[in-house]
Amino acid sequence: MMRDITLGQYYPVESPVHKLDPRTKLFGTLALIIALFVADNVFCYGIAAVFLFGIIAVSKVPVRHILKGLKPVIFLLLFSATFNLFLTPGEELIHFWVFTITKEGLIRAGMMAVRLIFLVMGTSLLTFTTTPNQLTDGLERSLRFLKVFRVPVHEIAMMMSIALRFIPILVEETDKIMKAQMARGADFETGGLIKKAKAMIPLLVPLFISAFRRASDLAMAMEARCYHGGEGRTKMKPLKYRTADRFAYVILLVFPVSVAFLRVFL
Amino acid sequence: MIKLERVEYKYNEGTPMEAEALHEVSLEIHDGEFIGLIGHTGSGKSTLIQHLNGLMRATGGDIRYNGESIYKEGFSMRDLRSRVGLVFQYPEHQLFEIDVFTDVCFGPKNQGLPREEIEERAREALSLVGIGESYYKKSPFELSGGEKRRVAIAGVLAMKPEVLILDEPTAGLDPKGRDEILGQVARLHKERGMTIILVSHSMEDVAKYVDRIMVMNHGRLVFNDTPRAVFSHYKELEEMGLAAPQVTYIAHALKEAGFPMETDVITVAEAEEAILCTLAMEEER
Amino acid sequence: MGIIRAKNLIYNYIKRDEEDKIEEINEAVKDVTLDIEEGEFVAVLGHNGSGKSTLAKHMNALLLPSEGTIWIGGRDTKAEEALLEVRQTAGMVFQNPDNQIIASVVEEDVGFGPENMGVPTDEIWRRVDECLQAVGMSAYREVSPNRLSGGQKQRVAIAGVMAMEPKCIVLDEPTAMLDPNGRREVIRTVRELNKKKGITVILITHYMEEVIHADRIYVMDEGAIALEGTPEEIFSRVEELKNFRLDVPQVTELAYNLRKKGIPLSPCILDIQDFVRELAEFRKQRVSL
């Protein structure tokens, strides 16, 4: 029942995007985010669309697969769209009872929706084309300067990659425990809020216990494999910029700049 | 009695990711039977047992419990789940209460029974699995692996199911622990007349206890017969990643080596008898 | 001197109450003395709670003895500076296949150990290639571990340990959570490593059919070593094993029962072929008499 969570799962195909340095991809995501927030007219979004769908095409990840990642944010999407649709003042288009839809509202709702959709697609593309390990490596390297401020960058990166590895396992486990309790007559669906919250105890307690057991097992397994923090560690896949990355950086710089340009001059 | 009529189950039906987990499975489970369900991992046996108590819903076909379709409108799935008890693999992972006794009470409490009845059932279920009163107030997490497993099984037994399905109840236990659990299950069958479906990877265990074996392969029911008949197909079983008990192989090896014995033995005791018998006959000659 | 050697090893689990006062002392390992030679395949048998896993964790310095000493490759595990060396000498594979794979891609997980040891990049790749090959998982190198079967996950875990190039690998019930096919896969892999690469193997298990090919078996009960010997010696003691909550393969039990009925078979048969051969010999002799 929870198998359709695609967010954050690596999609293993060979493509130029997969081969890029994770730092390049992180920068690209950042560029996309900036561009989307700067964008305020159709042309800006047009460029963003070309940029995003161009990369998706090169990445060989099926668009359908990426769209599945939108499922968890549909509610947020509808919420923000409705909000903008009805609450933006301007030229009136339709009016009924207390609701007014304005031209500006319509445009804004549309833009907000596109912005959010592009944002989610862009970030999920990052996780589809980058293994969690590469991703955390990239973050670790990009944020290394924070070490000066005593931020445990390596440790945080390691925790992130482990969390990503265990999310699908814990999701499956939740499903299993839920079924086991349903077999004992537990009811997770009916009743008011308090009853529902109470019904979660037989699910949450075993889940937490299992998570703790896994954590302790994993800690032991890591220790047994000589893990002792980031010090003196080498990398199997060290980050190295190649020609493709340099080329990508050029595009990644041109893209937000051109969006900003269109915003100012159109 | 449970009757399955051409039951089908497809994951993600109607999408390109569609995958068939069960294909036209038809079978009957009669009251008081002890059935073994075997099949390699991913053969569909776990999917099948979850259909029997309504945790999964067939995408085709029908399931009848005592003649009544469980998919009929108004049929109570909760009622079905208390009649068809399902013990999942590693059931100790579902324990959550502060003490053993309260945990076992969870099932009957959900059935909405009065308090005395709940406690009565919990006590009875715990005694059935050999957990004494000195354990009642212990935290389930303090127990040994085998004890936890038995408490978890008691948690299902306390609902007084008519049919008990156990998914690999002995996984991870040592040989003695294995025999203890299976012995208790066999007693439930013999003394209480409970219908039992045992999912197992151990052909030796299945051969020793059950009356009938159902074999699943690629979502299909491929064999459904007495252990002796099923294990005579040991070559086909091997192709499915399964096997026969070791003694069956011994019998076949002996026969091939020119020892004129019966090959349809499936337990150590049977093999012993067959060998001694054949030797005695040879001596007479 | 053997690669793993323990002398009067004792380990106590100490349970404390809220005020940190000792509430209960549980002797999990009692006075264990053992000596394992390089290249041996040693099995440790014992029921659940017999102390075998606690003993195994000492071989990797995950636990340190309460009393007595254990030496791994000649190093006392209590010496703090020897810790990484001990763990590189004796690698460890655990029971739960999910809880010991750290990375989300098979090959990256195999590289995890060497990374921690500071092995240069090119060398890591060489080792990853070689170890995935050795466990027969090269085809899955870029796959997520979540897509593998239990047996495959355990083989990846074994490759991950092998990549640290240990002399010795300790497997703590590696097959307890697997189906029969997964169990066979794992045992076959371990035996190959032992035969072809000369890796010392310590296999902890309660599945009897997995240990018939071991060079030597230790049987543990109540934290102590109760029996020690070759598989033939151990499996001839059917009654004793049953008292230790263990069992023997059906062929051994059958031969044992027939022997009790007066058929002169050898005291311990572990193999179907041996059984058939001995019974045939008995018949031949009877005819010639």
PDB file of N, CA and C in Angstrom, chain A residues 214-250:
ATOM      1  N   ARG A 214      17.359  -2.290  14.611  1.00  0.00           N
ATOM      2  CA  ARG A 214      18.112  -2.144  13.367  1.00  0.00           C
ATOM      3  C   ARG A 214      19.277  -1.180  13.552  1.00  0.00           C
ATOM      4  N   ALA A 215      19.005  -0.078  14.244  1.00  0.00           N
ATOM      5  CA  ALA A 215      20.059   0.915  14.441  1.00  0.00           C
ATOM      6  C   ALA A 215      21.226   0.301  15.200  1.00  0.00           C
ATOM      7  N   SER A 216      20.914  -0.482  16.225  1.00  0.00           N
ATOM      8  CA  SER A 216      22.012  -1.034  17.010  1.00  0.00           C
ATOM      9  C   SER A 216      22.763  -2.106  16.222  1.00  0.00           C
ATOM     10  N   ASP A 217      22.027  -2.909  15.463  1.00  0.00           N
ATOM     11  CA  ASP A 217      22.675  -3.896  14.587  1.00  0.00           C
ATOM     12  C   ASP A 217      23.595  -3.202  13.590  1.00  0.00           C
ATOM     13  N   LEU A 218      23.066  -2.146  13.002  1.00  0.00           N
ATOM     14  CA  LEU A 218      23.814  -1.458  11.956  1.00  0.00           C
ATOM     15  C   LEU A 218      25.078  -0.823  12.529  1.00  0.00           C
ATOM     16  N   ALA A 219      24.932  -0.233  13.706  1.00  0.00           N
ATOM     17  CA  ALA A 219      26.098   0.391  14.339  1.00  0.00           C
ATOM     18  C   ALA A 219      27.193  -0.654  14.544  1.00  0.00           C
ATOM     19  N   MET A 220      26.746  -1.847  14.969  1.00  0.00           N
ATOM     20  CA  MET A 220      27.717  -2.912  15.201  1.00  0.00           C
ATOM     21  C   MET A 220      28.369  -3.346  13.887  1.00  0.00           C
ATOM     22  N   ALA A 221      27.545  -3.490  12.854  1.00  0.00           N
ATOM     23  CA  ALA A 221      28.081  -3.911  11.556  1.00  0.00           C
ATOM     24  C   ALA A 221      29.079  -2.872  11.025  1.00  0.00           C
ATOM     25  N   MET A 222      28.779  -1.587  11.246  1.00  0.00           N
ATOM     26  CA  MET A 222      29.684  -0.545  10.760  1.00  0.00           C
ATOM     27  C   MET A 222      30.995  -0.576  11.530  1.00  0.00           C
ATOM     28  N   GLU A 223      30.870  -0.768  12.826  1.00  0.00           N
ATOM     29  CA  GLU A 223      32.079  -0.860  13.642  1.00  0.00           C
ATOM     30  C   GLU A 223      32.933  -2.038  13.207  1.00  0.00           C
ATOM     31  N   ALA A 224      32.254  -3.178  12.965  1.00  0.00           N
ATOM     32  CA  ALA A 224      32.991  -4.380  12.562  1.00  0.00           C
ATOM     33  C   ALA A 224      33.723  -4.141  11.246  1.00  0.00           C
ATOM     34  N   ARG A 225      33.206  -3.206  10.445  1.00  0.00           N
ATOM     35  CA  ARG A 225      33.887  -2.923   9.183  1.00  0.00           C
ATOM     36  C   ARG A 225      34.797  -1.697   9.321  1.00  0.00           C
ATOM     37  N   CYS A 226      35.280  -1.519  10.536  1.00  0.00           N
ATOM     38  CA  CYS A 226      36.318  -0.510  10.796  1.00  0.00           C
ATOM     39  C   CYS A 226      35.852   0.923  10.637  1.00  0.00           C
ATOM     40  N   TYR A 227      34.556   1.172  10.718  1.00  0.00           N
ATOM     41  CA  TYR A 227      34.112   2.565  10.611  1.00  0.00           C
ATOM     42  C   TYR A 227      34.518   3.310  11.876  1.00  0.00           C
ATOM     43  N   HIS A 228      35.190   4.441  11.707  1.00  0.00           N
ATOM     44  CA  HIS A 228      35.551   5.231  12.878  1.00  0.00           C
ATOM     45  C   HIS A 228      35.505   6.709  12.533  1.00  0.00           C
ATOM     46  N   GLY A 229      34.374   7.126  11.961  1.00  0.00           N
ATOM     47  CA  GLY A 229      34.207   8.528  11.608  1.00  0.00           C
ATOM     48  C   GLY A 229      34.883   8.852  10.292  1.00  0.00           C
ATOM     49  N   GLY A 230      34.893  10.123   9.957  1.00  0.00           N
ATOM     50  CA  GLY A 230      35.376  10.530   8.641  1.00  0.00           C
ATOM     51  C   GLY A 230      36.883  10.604   8.525  1.00  0.00           C
ATOM     52  N   GLU A 231      37.552  10.513   9.658  1.00  0.00           N
ATOM     53  CA  GLU A 231      39.000  10.721   9.639  1.00  0.00           C
ATOM     54  C   GLU A 231      39.742   9.579   8.948  1.00  0.00           C
ATOM     55  N   GLY A 232      40.613   9.898   8.061  1.00  0.00           N
ATOM     56  CA  GLY A 232      41.446   8.884   7.410  1.00  0.00           C
ATOM     57  C   GLY A 232      40.685   8.023   6.431  1.00  0.00           C
ATOM     58  N   ARG A 233      39.458   8.439   6.078  1.00  0.00           N
ATOM     59  CA  ARG A 233      38.657   7.661   5.141  1.00  0.00           C
ATOM     60  C   ARG A 233      39.050   7.989   3.717  1.00  0.00           C
ATOM     61  N   THR A 234      39.108   6.972   2.883  1.00  0.00           N
ATOM     62  CA  THR A 234      39.294   7.240   1.455  1.00  0.00           C
ATOM     63  C   THR A 234      37.953   7.022   0.780  1.00  0.00           C
ATOM     64  N   LYS A 235      37.909   7.321  -0.503  1.00  0.00           N
ATOM     65  CA  LYS A 235      36.641   7.198  -1.205  1.00  0.00           C
ATOM     66  C   LYS A 235      36.775   6.219  -2.353  1.00  0.00           C
ATOM     67  N   MET A 236      35.745   5.375  -2.491  1.00  0.00           N
ATOM     68  CA  MET A 236      35.714   4.486  -3.638  1.00  0.00           C
ATOM     69  C   MET A 236      35.413   5.304  -4.892  1.00  0.00           C
ATOM     70  N   LYS A 237      34.518   6.252  -4.717  1.00  0.00           N
ATOM     71  CA  LYS A 237      34.139   7.082  -5.856  1.00  0.00           C
ATOM     72  C   LYS A 237      34.420   8.538  -5.519  1.00  0.00           C
ATOM     73  N   PRO A 238      35.693   8.943  -5.566  1.00  0.00           N
ATOM     74  CA  PRO A 238      36.011  10.317  -5.198  1.00  0.00           C
ATOM     75  C   PRO A 238      35.398  11.275  -6.223  1.00  0.00           C
ATOM     76  N   LEU A 239      35.051  12.452  -5.736  1.00  0.00           N
ATOM     77  CA  LEU A 239      34.406  13.408  -6.636  1.00  0.00           C
ATOM     78  C   LEU A 239      35.454  14.083  -7.494  1.00  0.00           C
ATOM     79  N   LYS A 240      35.212  14.058  -8.802  1.00  0.00           N
ATOM     80  CA  LYS A 240      36.164  14.662  -9.714  1.00  0.00           C
ATOM     81  C   LYS A 240      35.392  15.338 -10.826  1.00  0.00           C
ATOM     82  N   TYR A 241      35.674  16.622 -11.055  1.00  0.00           N
ATOM     83  CA  TYR A 241      35.004  17.305 -12.162  1.00  0.00           C
ATOM     84  C   TYR A 241      35.614  16.856 -13.474  1.00  0.00           C
ATOM     85  N   ARG A 242      34.763  16.606 -14.462  1.00  0.00           N
ATOM     86  CA  ARG A 242      35.273  16.261 -15.782  1.00  0.00           C
ATOM     87  C   ARG A 242      34.778  17.283 -16.798  1.00  0.00           C
ATOM     88  N   THR A 243      35.115  17.052 -18.050  1.00  0.00           N
ATOM     89  CA  THR A 243      34.734  18.015 -19.093  1.00  0.00           C
ATOM     90  C   THR A 243      33.221  18.242 -19.086  1.00  0.00           C
ATOM     91  N   ALA A 244      32.494  17.124 -18.973  1.00  0.00           N
ATOM     92  CA  ALA A 244      31.035  17.235 -19.011  1.00  0.00           C
ATOM     93  C   ALA A 244      30.536  18.172 -17.905  1.00  0.00           C
ATOM     94  N   ASP A 245      31.200  18.123 -16.749  1.00  0.00           N
ATOM     95  CA  ASP A 245      30.775  18.976 -15.641  1.00  0.00           C
ATOM     96  C   ASP A 245      31.007  20.444 -15.964  1.00  0.00           C
ATOM     97  N   ARG A 246      32.153  20.707 -16.574  1.00  0.00           N
ATOM     98  CA  ARG A 246      32.446  22.113 -16.914  1.00  0.00           C
ATOM     99  C   ARG A 246      31.404  22.643 -17.889  1.00  0.00           C
ATOM    100  N   PHE A 247      31.119  21.805 -18.871  1.00  0.00           N
ATOM    101  CA  PHE A 247      30.104  22.141 -19.859  1.00  0.00           C
ATOM    102  C   PHE A 247      28.761  22.393 -19.151  1.00  0.00           C
ATOM    103  N   ALA A 248      28.419  21.499 -18.241  1.00  0.00           N
ATOM    104  CA  ALA A 248      27.152  21.620 -17.522  1.00  0.00           C
ATOM    105  C   ALA A 248      27.097  22.923 -16.724  1.00  0.00           C
ATOM    106  N   TYR A 249      28.208  23.260 -16.094  1.00  0.00           N
ATOM    107  CA  TYR A 249      28.227  24.484 -15.291  1.00  0.00           C
ATOM    108  C   TYR A 249      27.906  25.706 -16.142  1.00  0.00           C
ATOM    109  N   VAL A 250      28.403  25.698 -17.375  1.00  0.00           N
ATOM    110  CA  VAL A 250      28.127  26.831 -18.259  1.00  0.00           C
ATOM    111  C   VAL A 250      26.615  26.954 -18.460  1.00  0.00           C
TER     112      VAL A 250
END
